[in-house]
Short mmCIF file of C-alpha atoms in Angstrom, two decimals:
data_model
loop_
_atom_site.label_atom_id
_atom_site.label_comp_id
_atom_site.label_asym_id
_atom_site.label_seq_id
_atom_site.Cartn_x
_atom_site.Cartn_y
_atom_site.Cartn_z
CA UNK A 1 29.34 -13.95 -2.63
CA UNK A 2 29.02 -12.88 1.03
CA UNK A 3 26.48 -14.18 3.53
CA UNK A 4 24.78 -10.81 3.39
CA UNK A 5 24.40 -11.01 -0.38
CA UNK A 6 23.11 -14.56 -0.03
CA UNK A 7 20.53 -13.37 2.49
CA UNK A 8 19.22 -10.66 0.22
CA UNK A 9 19.12 -13.02 -2.80
CA UNK A 10 17.40 -15.82 -0.85
CA UNK A 11 13.88 -14.47 -1.31
CA UNK A 12 14.08 -14.39 -5.12
CA UNK A 13 15.83 -17.77 -5.29
CA UNK A 14 12.92 -19.34 -3.37
CA UNK A 15 10.23 -17.42 -5.24
CA UNK A 16 11.70 -18.49 -8.61
CA UNK A 17 11.61 -22.12 -7.46
CA UNK A 18 15.40 -22.65 -7.38
CA UNK A 19 15.55 -23.34 -3.63
CA UNK A 20 13.13 -25.05 -1.24
CA UNK A 21 12.82 -26.10 2.42
CA UNK A 22 13.71 -29.63 3.57
CA UNK A 23 12.44 -31.53 6.64
CA UNK A 24 15.95 -31.49 8.13
CA UNK A 25 15.87 -27.73 8.64
CA UNK A 26 18.16 -26.85 5.73
CA UNK A 27 17.67 -25.36 2.27
CA UNK A 28 17.73 -27.73 -0.71
CA UNK A 29 18.48 -26.91 -4.36
CA UNK A 30 15.41 -27.62 -6.50
CA UNK A 31 16.89 -26.25 -9.76
CA UNK A 32 20.53 -25.27 -9.68
CA UNK A 33 21.82 -22.40 -11.74
CA UNK A 34 23.05 -18.90 -11.11
CA UNK A 35 24.07 -18.56 -7.51
CA UNK A 36 21.48 -20.98 -6.09
CA UNK A 37 24.05 -23.50 -4.85
CA UNK A 38 26.22 -20.79 -3.33
CA UNK A 39 23.24 -19.15 -1.56
CA UNK A 40 22.11 -22.49 -0.11
CA UNK A 41 25.63 -23.28 1.15
CA UNK A 42 26.03 -19.95 2.97
CA UNK A 43 22.51 -19.83 4.43
CA UNK A 44 22.70 -23.46 5.61
CA UNK A 45 26.03 -22.79 7.34
CA UNK A 46 24.47 -19.85 9.18
CA UNK A 47 21.45 -21.94 10.14
CA UNK A 48 23.64 -24.77 11.44
CA UNK A 49 25.47 -22.31 13.72
CA UNK A 50 22.12 -21.12 15.13
CA UNK A 51 20.89 -24.69 15.65
CA UNK A 52 24.14 -25.63 17.40
CA UNK A 53 23.73 -22.73 19.81
CA UNK A 54 20.10 -23.62 20.58
CA UNK A 55 20.89 -27.30 21.11
CA UNK A 56 23.74 -26.40 23.41
CA UNK A 57 21.69 -23.90 25.44
CA UNK A 58 18.84 -26.40 26.00
CA UNK A 59 20.92 -29.53 26.51
CA UNK A 60 19.38 -31.36 23.56
CA UNK A 61 20.81 -32.87 20.40
CA UNK A 62 21.53 -30.83 17.26
CA UNK A 63 19.32 -33.25 15.33
CA UNK A 64 16.43 -32.50 17.72
CA UNK A 65 16.67 -28.79 16.91
CA UNK A 66 17.01 -29.53 13.18
CA UNK A 67 13.85 -31.66 13.39
CA UNK A 68 11.71 -28.90 14.87
CA UNK A 69 13.32 -26.33 12.55
CA UNK A 70 12.50 -28.45 9.50
CA UNK A 71 8.87 -28.79 10.47
CA UNK A 72 8.60 -25.07 11.17
CA UNK A 73 10.31 -24.07 7.89
CA UNK A 74 7.92 -26.25 5.90
CA UNK A 75 4.92 -24.98 7.88
CA UNK A 76 5.86 -21.36 7.23
CA UNK A 77 6.74 -21.76 3.56
CA UNK A 78 4.23 -19.63 1.61
CA UNK A 79 2.05 -21.31 -1.06
CA UNK A 80 3.80 -21.63 -4.42
CA UNK A 81 7.27 -22.20 -3.00
CA UNK A 82 8.93 -25.60 -2.88
CA UNK A 83 9.05 -28.02 0.07
CA UNK A 84 10.50 -31.52 0.18
CA UNK A 85 8.39 -34.41 1.49
CA UNK A 86 9.47 -38.07 1.52
CA UNK A 87 12.38 -36.97 -0.68
CA UNK A 88 10.17 -35.40 -3.36
CA UNK A 89 10.09 -31.69 -4.14
CA UNK A 90 6.63 -30.33 -4.48
CA UNK A 91 5.16 -26.88 -4.69
CA UNK A 92 3.16 -26.04 -1.59
CA UNK B 1 -0.45 -77.75 -3.75
CA UNK B 2 1.09 -78.08 -0.29
CA UNK B 3 4.18 -76.11 0.61
CA UNK B 4 5.91 -76.54 3.94
CA UNK B 5 8.56 -73.98 4.77
CA UNK B 6 10.77 -73.76 7.81
CA UNK B 7 12.38 -70.39 8.12
CA UNK B 8 15.95 -70.92 9.30
CA UNK B 9 16.90 -69.17 12.50
CA UNK B 10 17.15 -65.53 11.62
CA UNK B 11 19.36 -63.05 13.42
CA UNK B 12 17.83 -59.63 12.99
CA UNK B 13 21.06 -57.84 13.71
CA UNK B 14 21.94 -58.55 10.12
CA UNK B 15 19.01 -56.39 8.89
CA UNK B 16 15.42 -57.48 8.76
CA UNK B 17 14.66 -59.47 5.56
CA UNK B 18 11.19 -60.22 7.03
CA UNK B 19 10.25 -56.59 6.54
CA UNK B 20 10.97 -56.90 2.82
CA UNK B 21 9.13 -60.18 2.29
CA UNK B 22 5.98 -59.92 4.43
CA UNK B 23 3.80 -57.38 2.62
CA UNK B 24 1.82 -56.74 5.79
CA UNK B 25 4.91 -55.74 7.85
CA UNK B 26 3.74 -52.81 10.01
CA UNK B 27 5.36 -49.79 8.42
CA UNK B 28 6.28 -48.26 11.77
CA UNK B 29 8.06 -51.35 13.12
CA UNK B 30 11.88 -51.58 12.79
CA UNK B 31 13.33 -54.66 14.44
CA UNK B 32 17.11 -54.69 14.66
CA UNK B 33 18.08 -57.35 17.17
CA UNK B 34 17.07 -60.76 18.46
CA UNK B 35 16.27 -64.16 16.92
CA UNK B 36 13.16 -65.29 15.02
CA UNK B 37 12.15 -68.90 14.18
CA UNK B 38 9.11 -69.61 12.05
CA UNK B 39 7.48 -72.62 10.43
CA UNK B 40 4.77 -72.01 7.87
CA UNK B 41 2.71 -74.15 5.59
CA UNK B 42 0.91 -72.78 2.63
CA UNK B 43 -1.82 -74.70 0.82
CA UNK B 44 -3.42 -73.57 -2.38
CA UNK B 45 -6.65 -75.44 -3.10
CA UNK B 46 -6.99 -76.31 -6.76
CA UNK B 47 -8.85 -73.63 -8.70
CA UNK B 48 -8.80 -71.04 -5.90
CA UNK B 49 -6.37 -68.18 -5.97
CA UNK B 50 -6.55 -67.50 -2.24
CA UNK B 51 -3.87 -69.49 -0.41
CA UNK B 52 -4.43 -70.57 3.15
CA UNK B 53 -1.49 -69.99 5.45
CA UNK B 54 -0.64 -71.51 8.81
CA UNK B 55 2.38 -69.81 10.41
CA UNK B 56 3.98 -70.43 13.80
CA UNK B 57 6.54 -67.89 14.87
CA UNK B 58 8.70 -67.49 17.96
CA UNK B 59 10.85 -64.49 18.73
CA UNK B 60 13.54 -64.22 21.40
CA UNK B 61 15.20 -61.06 22.69
CA UNK B 62 13.81 -58.96 19.85
CA UNK B 63 14.50 -55.24 19.96
CA UNK B 64 13.95 -52.16 17.83
CA UNK B 65 11.52 -49.31 17.43
CA UNK B 66 7.75 -49.26 17.03
CA UNK B 67 6.43 -45.82 15.97
CA UNK B 68 8.18 -43.59 18.55
CA UNK B 69 8.83 -46.17 21.25
CA UNK B 70 12.05 -48.08 21.71
CA UNK B 71 11.36 -51.77 22.40
CA UNK B 72 13.80 -54.16 24.05
CA UNK B 73 13.78 -57.72 25.31
CA UNK B 74 10.73 -58.82 23.32
CA UNK B 75 9.90 -62.58 23.48
CA UNK B 76 6.88 -63.90 21.63
CA UNK B 77 5.14 -67.07 20.46
CA UNK B 78 2.34 -66.55 18.00
CA UNK B 79 0.25 -68.44 15.50
CA UNK B 80 -1.20 -66.86 12.36
CA UNK B 81 -3.87 -68.58 10.25
CA UNK B 82 -5.21 -67.23 6.98
CA UNK B 83 -8.05 -69.03 5.16
CA UNK B 84 -11.05 -68.01 3.07
CA UNK B 85 -10.34 -64.28 3.32
CA UNK B 86 -10.30 -64.35 7.13
CA UNK B 87 -7.26 -64.37 9.38
CA UNK B 88 -6.78 -65.38 13.00
CA UNK B 89 -3.79 -64.28 15.06
CA UNK B 90 -3.23 -66.06 18.40
CA UNK B 91 -0.60 -64.57 20.67
CA UNK B 92 0.32 -67.40 23.05
CA UNK B 93 3.09 -65.34 24.63
CA UNK B 94 4.23 -61.72 24.41
CA UNK B 95 6.75 -60.27 26.89
CA UNK B 96 8.40 -56.92 26.37
CA UNK B 97 11.12 -56.10 28.88
CA UNK B 98 10.75 -52.41 28.18
CA UNK B 99 8.85 -50.08 25.83
CA UNK B 100 10.10 -46.50 26.03
CA UNK B 101 8.01 -43.75 24.35
CA UNK B 102 9.80 -41.21 26.53
CA UNK B 103 9.26 -42.95 29.84
CA UNK B 104 10.17 -46.58 30.70
CA UNK B 105 7.12 -48.90 30.59
CA UNK B 106 7.53 -52.59 31.34
CA UNK B 107 7.98 -55.47 31.72
CA UNK B 108 4.79 -55.91 29.68
CA UNK B 109 2.97 -59.24 29.32
CA UNK B 110 0.08 -60.07 27.03
CA UNK B 111 -1.85 -63.13 25.74
CA UNK B 112 -4.84 -63.03 23.45
CA UNK B 113 -6.18 -63.48 19.96
CA UNK B 114 -7.56 -61.34 17.15
CA UNK B 115 -9.54 -62.45 14.13
CA UNK B 116 -10.96 -60.40 11.27
CA UNK B 117 -11.79 -60.54 7.59
CA UNK B 118 -9.17 -59.30 5.15
CA UNK B 119 -11.76 -56.82 3.86
CA UNK B 120 -12.00 -55.02 7.20
CA UNK B 121 -8.85 -55.75 9.11
CA UNK B 122 -9.54 -53.21 11.88
CA UNK B 123 -13.15 -54.34 12.53
CA UNK B 124 -12.44 -57.78 13.97
CA UNK B 125 -13.01 -59.66 17.21
CA UNK B 126 -10.44 -59.15 19.96
CA UNK B 127 -10.03 -61.45 22.95
CA UNK B 128 -7.60 -60.56 25.72
CA UNK B 129 -6.70 -63.17 28.34
CA UNK B 130 -3.84 -61.20 29.89
CA UNK B 131 -2.56 -57.63 29.42
CA UNK B 132 -0.55 -55.96 32.12
CA UNK B 133 2.59 -53.96 32.65
CA UNK B 134 4.73 -52.69 35.45
CA UNK B 135 4.89 -48.88 35.56
CA UNK B 136 6.61 -46.54 38.02
CA UNK B 137 6.75 -49.14 40.75
CA UNK B 138 3.12 -50.19 40.26
CA UNK B 139 1.02 -52.38 37.95
CA UNK B 140 -1.31 -51.35 35.12
CA UNK B 141 -3.76 -54.07 34.05
CA UNK B 142 -6.46 -54.37 31.38
CA UNK B 143 -9.40 -56.48 32.58
CA UNK B 144 -9.46 -59.62 30.37
CA UNK B 145 -12.45 -59.74 28.02
CA UNK B 146 -13.77 -59.83 24.46
CA UNK B 147 -14.48 -56.91 22.15
CA UNK B 148 -16.12 -56.66 18.74
CA UNK B 149 -14.25 -53.72 17.20
CA UNK B 150 -16.89 -53.43 14.47
CA UNK B 151 -19.37 -52.18 17.06
CA UNK B 152 -17.92 -48.66 17.45
CA UNK B 153 -15.79 -47.51 20.31
CA UNK B 154 -15.54 -50.05 23.04
CA UNK B 155 -14.79 -49.79 26.74
CA UNK B 156 -11.41 -51.11 27.96
CA UNK B 157 -11.32 -50.99 31.79
CA UNK B 158 -7.77 -50.28 33.01
CA UNK B 159 -6.71 -50.66 36.65
CA UNK B 160 -3.70 -48.83 38.09
CA UNK B 161 -2.36 -50.20 41.38
CA UNK B 162 0.58 -49.12 43.52
CA UNK B 163 1.98 -46.38 41.29
CA UNK B 164 4.76 -44.58 43.22
CA UNK B 165 4.66 -40.77 43.19
CA UNK B 166 8.39 -40.82 43.85
CA UNK B 167 9.09 -42.54 40.52
CA UNK B 168 6.50 -40.44 38.66
CA UNK B 169 8.16 -37.22 39.87
CA UNK B 170 11.65 -38.58 39.07
CA UNK B 171 10.59 -39.11 35.43
CA UNK B 172 8.48 -35.99 35.06
CA UNK B 173 10.39 -33.10 33.41
CA UNK B 174 9.77 -30.52 36.14
CA UNK B 175 12.54 -28.91 38.14
CA UNK B 176 12.44 -29.22 41.94
CA UNK B 177 9.51 -31.66 42.09
CA UNK B 178 9.75 -34.56 44.56
CA UNK B 179 7.53 -36.46 46.90
CA UNK B 180 6.14 -39.79 47.98
CA UNK B 181 2.81 -41.57 48.10
CA UNK B 182 1.17 -44.59 46.43
CA UNK B 183 -1.62 -44.20 43.86
CA UNK B 184 -4.42 -46.55 42.83
CA UNK B 185 -6.92 -45.81 40.08
CA UNK B 186 -9.47 -47.03 37.54
CA UNK B 187 -9.49 -45.62 34.00
CA UNK B 188 -12.32 -46.49 31.57
CA UNK B 189 -10.47 -46.27 28.23
CA UNK B 190 -12.42 -46.01 24.98
CA UNK B 191 -11.05 -46.63 21.49
CA UNK B 192 -12.37 -43.80 19.29
CA UNK B 193 -11.70 -43.15 15.59
CA UNK B 194 -8.85 -40.77 16.22
CA UNK B 195 -7.29 -42.50 19.21
CA UNK B 196 -7.94 -43.46 22.80
CA UNK B 197 -9.91 -41.42 25.32
CA UNK B 198 -10.70 -41.67 29.03
CA UNK B 199 -13.94 -40.40 30.54
CA UNK B 200 -14.36 -39.92 34.25
CA UNK B 201 -11.46 -42.05 35.40
CA UNK B 202 -10.50 -41.96 39.07
CA UNK B 203 -7.13 -42.00 40.82
CA UNK B 204 -6.29 -41.52 44.50
CA UNK B 205 -3.44 -41.88 46.99
CA UNK B 206 -3.62 -44.66 49.55
CA UNK B 207 -3.93 -43.83 53.22
CA UNK B 208 -2.12 -42.39 55.20
CA UNK B 209 -1.30 -40.06 52.25
CA UNK B 210 2.18 -38.77 51.41
CA UNK B 211 4.52 -35.89 50.94
CA UNK B 212 4.99 -33.20 48.22
CA UNK B 213 8.06 -31.01 47.84
CA UNK B 214 7.92 -28.53 45.01
CA UNK B 215 10.50 -25.76 45.09
CA UNK B 216 12.74 -24.24 42.45
CA UNK B 217 13.99 -20.75 41.70
CA UNK B 218 11.20 -20.27 39.16
CA UNK B 219 8.53 -21.34 41.63
CA UNK B 220 9.93 -19.05 44.34
CA UNK B 221 10.00 -16.16 41.86
CA UNK B 222 6.39 -16.90 40.98
CA UNK B 223 5.51 -16.74 44.67
CA UNK B 224 7.32 -13.42 45.18
CA UNK B 225 5.60 -11.87 42.19
CA UNK B 226 2.08 -12.48 43.43
CA UNK B 227 0.94 -12.61 47.10
CA UNK B 228 -1.91 -15.07 46.42
CA UNK B 229 0.59 -17.41 44.82
CA UNK B 230 2.99 -16.90 47.74
CA UNK B 231 0.85 -19.07 50.02
CA UNK B 232 0.55 -21.74 47.32
CA UNK B 233 4.28 -21.92 46.55
CA UNK B 234 5.28 -21.79 50.20
CA UNK B 235 2.83 -24.47 51.28
CA UNK B 236 3.94 -26.80 48.47
CA UNK B 237 7.58 -26.51 49.52
CA UNK B 238 6.94 -29.11 52.21
CA UNK B 239 3.36 -30.35 52.01
CA UNK B 240 2.23 -33.43 54.01
CA UNK B 241 -1.03 -34.57 52.46
CA UNK B 242 -3.61 -36.93 53.94
CA UNK B 243 -5.87 -36.84 50.87
CA UNK B 244 -4.94 -36.75 47.17
CA UNK B 245 -7.68 -37.80 44.77
CA UNK B 246 -8.55 -36.78 41.24
CA UNK B 247 -10.90 -37.41 38.33
CA UNK B 248 -9.04 -38.23 35.09
CA UNK B 249 -10.20 -37.23 31.60
CA UNK B 250 -8.18 -37.66 28.40
CA UNK B 251 -9.36 -36.72 24.92
CA UNK B 252 -8.37 -37.96 21.46
CA UNK B 253 -6.22 -34.84 20.89
CA UNK B 254 -3.97 -35.79 23.80
CA UNK B 255 -5.35 -33.34 26.37
CA UNK B 256 -5.24 -34.72 29.93
CA UNK B 257 -7.47 -33.00 32.52
CA UNK B 258 -7.21 -33.70 36.24
CA UNK B 259 -9.67 -32.21 38.76
CA UNK B 260 -7.63 -32.81 41.89
CA UNK B 261 -8.49 -32.59 45.63
CA UNK B 262 -5.41 -32.20 47.86
CA UNK B 263 -5.76 -31.94 51.66
CA UNK B 264 -2.88 -31.66 54.10
CA UNK B 265 -0.68 -29.18 55.91
CA UNK B 266 2.74 -27.59 55.93
CA UNK B 267 4.17 -27.63 59.49
CA UNK B 268 5.89 -24.29 58.81
CA UNK B 269 2.68 -22.45 57.87
CA UNK B 270 0.42 -21.35 60.73
CA UNK B 271 1.92 -24.30 62.57
CA UNK B 272 0.28 -26.90 60.48
CA UNK B 273 -3.13 -25.36 59.88
CA UNK B 274 -5.02 -27.57 57.41
CA UNK B 275 -4.82 -26.40 53.76
CA UNK B 276 -7.25 -27.80 51.16
CA UNK B 277 -6.51 -27.42 47.43
CA UNK B 278 -8.89 -27.82 44.48
CA UNK B 279 -6.57 -27.97 41.50
CA UNK B 280 -7.70 -28.17 37.85
CA UNK B 281 -4.66 -29.37 35.96
CA UNK B 282 -4.30 -29.62 32.17
CA UNK B 283 -1.42 -31.41 30.43
CA UNK B 284 -0.78 -32.07 26.70
CA UNK B 285 0.50 -35.67 26.59
CA UNK B 286 1.93 -35.53 23.02
CA UNK B 287 3.85 -32.38 24.03
CA UNK B 288 4.99 -34.07 27.23
CA UNK B 289 6.23 -37.13 25.30
CA UNK B 290 7.81 -34.97 22.56
CA UNK B 291 9.57 -32.96 25.23
CA UNK B 292 10.72 -36.14 27.02
CA UNK B 293 11.84 -37.73 23.76
CA UNK B 294 13.70 -34.64 22.61
CA UNK B 295 15.64 -34.37 25.81
CA UNK B 296 16.09 -38.10 26.01
CA UNK B 297 18.84 -38.28 23.38
CA UNK B 298 16.62 -40.67 21.41
CA UNK B 299 18.03 -41.93 18.17
CA UNK B 300 17.55 -40.78 14.65
CA UNK B 301 14.49 -42.84 13.68
CA UNK B 302 12.40 -41.62 16.59
CA UNK B 303 13.51 -38.03 16.09
CA UNK B 304 12.38 -38.15 12.47
CA UNK B 305 8.99 -39.55 13.55
CA UNK B 306 8.61 -36.92 16.26
CA UNK B 307 8.88 -34.38 13.44
CA UNK B 308 6.36 -36.19 11.23
CA UNK B 309 3.94 -36.47 14.13
CA UNK B 310 4.34 -32.74 14.89
CA UNK B 311 3.70 -32.01 11.20
CA UNK B 312 0.51 -34.10 11.19
CA UNK B 313 -0.77 -32.60 14.40
CA UNK B 314 -0.30 -29.06 13.17
CA UNK B 315 -1.62 -29.49 9.69
CA UNK B 316 -4.64 -31.53 10.84
CA UNK B 317 -7.78 -29.36 10.47
CA UNK B 318 -8.58 -27.74 13.79
CA UNK B 319 -11.92 -28.86 15.25
CA UNK B 320 -14.13 -25.96 16.48
CA UNK C 1 3.98 -24.47 87.36
CA UNK C 2 2.27 -21.64 85.55
CA UNK C 3 -0.32 -22.78 82.96
CA UNK C 4 0.50 -21.57 79.51
CA UNK C 5 -2.39 -20.23 77.60
CA UNK C 6 -2.35 -21.50 74.04
CA UNK C 7 -4.13 -19.10 71.76
CA UNK C 8 -6.68 -21.39 70.08
CA UNK C 9 -5.50 -21.29 66.50
CA UNK C 10 -8.40 -21.15 64.02
CA UNK C 11 -8.37 -24.70 62.84
CA UNK C 12 -10.76 -24.55 59.95
CA UNK C 13 -8.81 -25.13 56.73
CA UNK C 14 -7.49 -22.58 54.28
CA UNK C 15 -9.19 -23.33 50.94
CA UNK C 16 -7.27 -22.67 47.73
CA UNK C 17 -8.57 -23.11 44.17
CA UNK C 18 -5.96 -23.33 41.41
CA UNK C 19 -6.06 -23.73 37.62
CA UNK C 20 -2.79 -25.01 36.15
CA UNK C 21 -2.01 -25.42 32.42
CA UNK C 22 1.32 -27.16 31.95
CA UNK C 23 3.65 -25.95 29.21
CA UNK C 24 6.81 -27.89 28.41
CA UNK C 25 9.62 -25.49 28.67
CA UNK C 26 12.43 -26.89 26.54
CA UNK C 27 10.08 -27.85 23.72
CA UNK C 28 8.39 -24.43 23.91
CA UNK C 29 11.63 -22.48 24.27
CA UNK C 30 13.24 -24.08 21.24
CA UNK C 31 10.00 -23.70 19.32
CA UNK C 32 9.86 -19.97 20.07
CA UNK C 33 13.51 -19.38 19.29
CA UNK C 34 13.06 -21.00 15.86
CA UNK C 35 9.93 -18.93 15.25
CA UNK C 36 12.01 -15.79 15.11
CA UNK C 37 14.58 -17.49 12.86
CA UNK C 38 11.93 -18.49 10.35
CA UNK C 39 10.37 -15.10 9.97
CA UNK C 40 10.50 -12.61 7.09
CA UNK C 41 13.21 -10.38 8.43
CA UNK C 42 15.63 -13.01 9.67
CA UNK C 43 17.45 -13.34 6.35
CA UNK C 44 17.77 -17.07 6.90
CA UNK C 45 14.27 -17.99 5.65
#
């Protein structure tokens, strides 16, 4: 599937509890099946490119950007969707 | 039952087995280098299930990370006694070459003791005989004394002497900020539930004063955009001050407030007509440290903890 | 020699009051940039 298709399918995949947000700024597969793995792979690649650009522009490490991104993604995850904390998936 | 154990010399580079054995190992402390020697004897009186422990430990050249500070060159000699549900920790020697939470602090030296009951570990008696550190060319010292931590927040008088503005500005993440001058101050620190706070501290530059140079493209643009600011930005481009003094307040949420008096002149402005500033300055120390740590290429462990700390700060319920 | 008359410059000080709230640029800039990435319409969140 294309990145565009992954983007449009992302919302449902999260709402149905297949995908969740991890502290490292990337999507994690909570329950694989259907295209969940494929969506996560494409979205995460796009995110990594964005993080790389930001780290480069501000002269900080990629992992620094991933850290802030992870915290923000978890913060902004709506109730009912999955987030990962200390390695455990839990519904927010 | 009497058990005498001598811990063989332990090189921490090979991982830290102590962390796995000692149940009380502080969760935020990762030691990864240096040597530790310890001798301990454990006696279990017949019929009682509470052992008494007498441990002597020396550490040489220890290094690692505590919470979000990198520690290096840590030497220590301490004695730990546990008996009848009370423990007593005597630190005969503690030297840390450098602790770096985003800015280099050290060398640090401390000597003291702490005793408390196992039931309320954080409500014990603290005695400090020596606690001081070098910082930015100066010295920061805690007045020796005794504190009963059970009696609510206590006053810890801190003295700052000989802090160099030049070094402070070199470390501070602001573009185009330089200067010179030597600061002395007194900060009454209190230990509250949620952290430390300072109320009505004082800091001031020694006579004859010093020099401030603050100019960068952003500052010049700020000056151009607003005539009132023009005088401020221009005067601070080369400001010779005779007086720099400020009150210092710091709250448990990390907010630092300085009410600063700055008197001096800029030879290029109205040929040195005196200019007096009253500046109320507010800084968020956790943000400052996070910003320093993030741009400081710190390693993985600290970065992960910066994120956890940000998470806690933002999800903590907001006080009114 | 001819005396030079120095215009007596007003010597009382210029008083300036200033309130400064410090924001940390890099931390704020990255924070803001990620805000837009983790919003509804970004497709990545």
